[in-house]
Amino acid sequence: MHATLPLLAATDFPAIRRKALATLQVNVGYRCNQQCVHCHVNAGPNRKEEMAAETADQVLRFIETARIQTLDITGGAPELNPHFRRLVIGARALGMQVIDRCNLTITEQPGQEDLVDFLATQRVTVVASLPCYLQENVDRQRGKHVFEASIRALRKLNATGFGHAETGLELNLVYNPLGPSLPPAQEGLEAAYKRELGSRYGIVFNRLYTLANMPIQRFGSTLISTGQLEPYMKLLKSAHRDENLDSVMCRTLLSVDWQGYVYDCDFNQMLGLPLRLNGFKRRHLADLMGLDVEGLAIEVADHCYGCTAGQGSSCGGALSA
Ligand code: SF4
Ligand code: SF4
């Protein structure tokens, strides 16, 4: 795989600083039952990296003291980590919102038969990737038969109450383009998803988030191999909007890797660009206990244009309506 950071590090992306911390996003490991083409984590079934019990304990201690609102758990397929449920239960007991970045097909893996019920009991917010409402496009990006399995999982989530406004059990979907193009406007696409998934499969959900593909890891490497990195970067930069800078996720989120090291966001984590604090190369979550990160400079590089292009996208989707 081609390294992308050397091609992104020299940047004219504007300097930005942290606001008050609201979300801890924890990557509990790179193991996944899927191996998607666009995956910015390079996750797959053979990855061995996995958050250990001691690091999960540190996460729980940090959220107890940091007074933040949200624990956002990602991977790989985060549910495959043996401490996933302990993290969920611990954060919910503190009254925090918990987000599970769920790939849907995980619900059909051995040992996950009760996952949907667990997520409902804990009132976890499910955020699930579904890059299209058409089978061919989903299978092309995420693998053969992924679409059918995703539809079965969505039906199960709906049957348990997720995605219905009256239950308060949130089910949000994530769209990203199939290739090096910008996502269409979030509002219009959300309406199309609701119409098509509703009429074809009887599926309901709360929100659709549109995200641009990040020119890093597997997707970035493919861009380099096919000579498309430069035009894609030009596209992202030409669509940059300064007003999106205020709400990119790194302003209010800290990203933690499976070993407990800390980054400004998940993308920086994948690029190996750690949070900069008092000149140290890498900071561990344990070093941040009781520290205020507000005002710290954020590590930026050219991939950041993926967050501010067009309507803007971050882990939470379009930034401006
Ligand atoms: S499901 Fe998510 S984590 Fe797994 S390979 Fe696909 S994009 Fe990566
Ligand atoms: S990639 Fe996006 S979220 Fe990460 S540091 Fe850059 S602007 Fe912030």
XYZ file of C-alpha atoms and ligand atoms in Angstrom, residues 13 16 18 214 216 244-245 247-251 253 264-269 271 273 298-308 313-315, ligand 2:
43
model
C -4.951 24.215 5.179
C -7.402 25.660 13.678
C -9.582 23.037 19.828
C -10.548 10.685 2.732
C -5.672 8.257 3.044
C -16.971 24.654 7.662
C -13.806 25.192 9.726
C -17.539 22.714 13.037
C -15.046 20.094 11.845
C -15.113 17.280 14.364
C -11.556 17.777 15.662
C -12.653 21.041 17.335
C -13.448 15.473 19.688
C -7.090 15.098 16.891
C -9.354 12.799 14.841
C -9.661 9.286 13.488
C -8.150 10.319 10.139
C -5.039 11.711 11.832
C -4.869 8.509 13.834
C -2.094 8.797 9.193
C -0.312 12.273 13.106
C -4.876 20.912 15.765
C -2.535 18.907 13.523
C -3.663 19.579 9.955
C -2.521 18.333 6.542
C -3.992 18.320 3.037
C -6.464 15.499 3.826
C -8.307 18.028 6.044
C -9.810 19.477 2.865
C -11.922 16.301 2.844
C -13.698 17.708 5.906
C -14.337 21.202 4.573
C -18.152 16.352 6.225
C -16.882 14.993 9.439
C -17.803 11.867 11.332
S -9.062 15.533 8.984
Fe -10.841 16.785 9.516
S -11.286 16.286 11.611
Fe -9.196 15.585 11.209
S -7.836 17.255 11.815
Fe -8.295 17.537 9.659
S -10.096 18.909 9.634
Fe -9.916 18.063 11.677
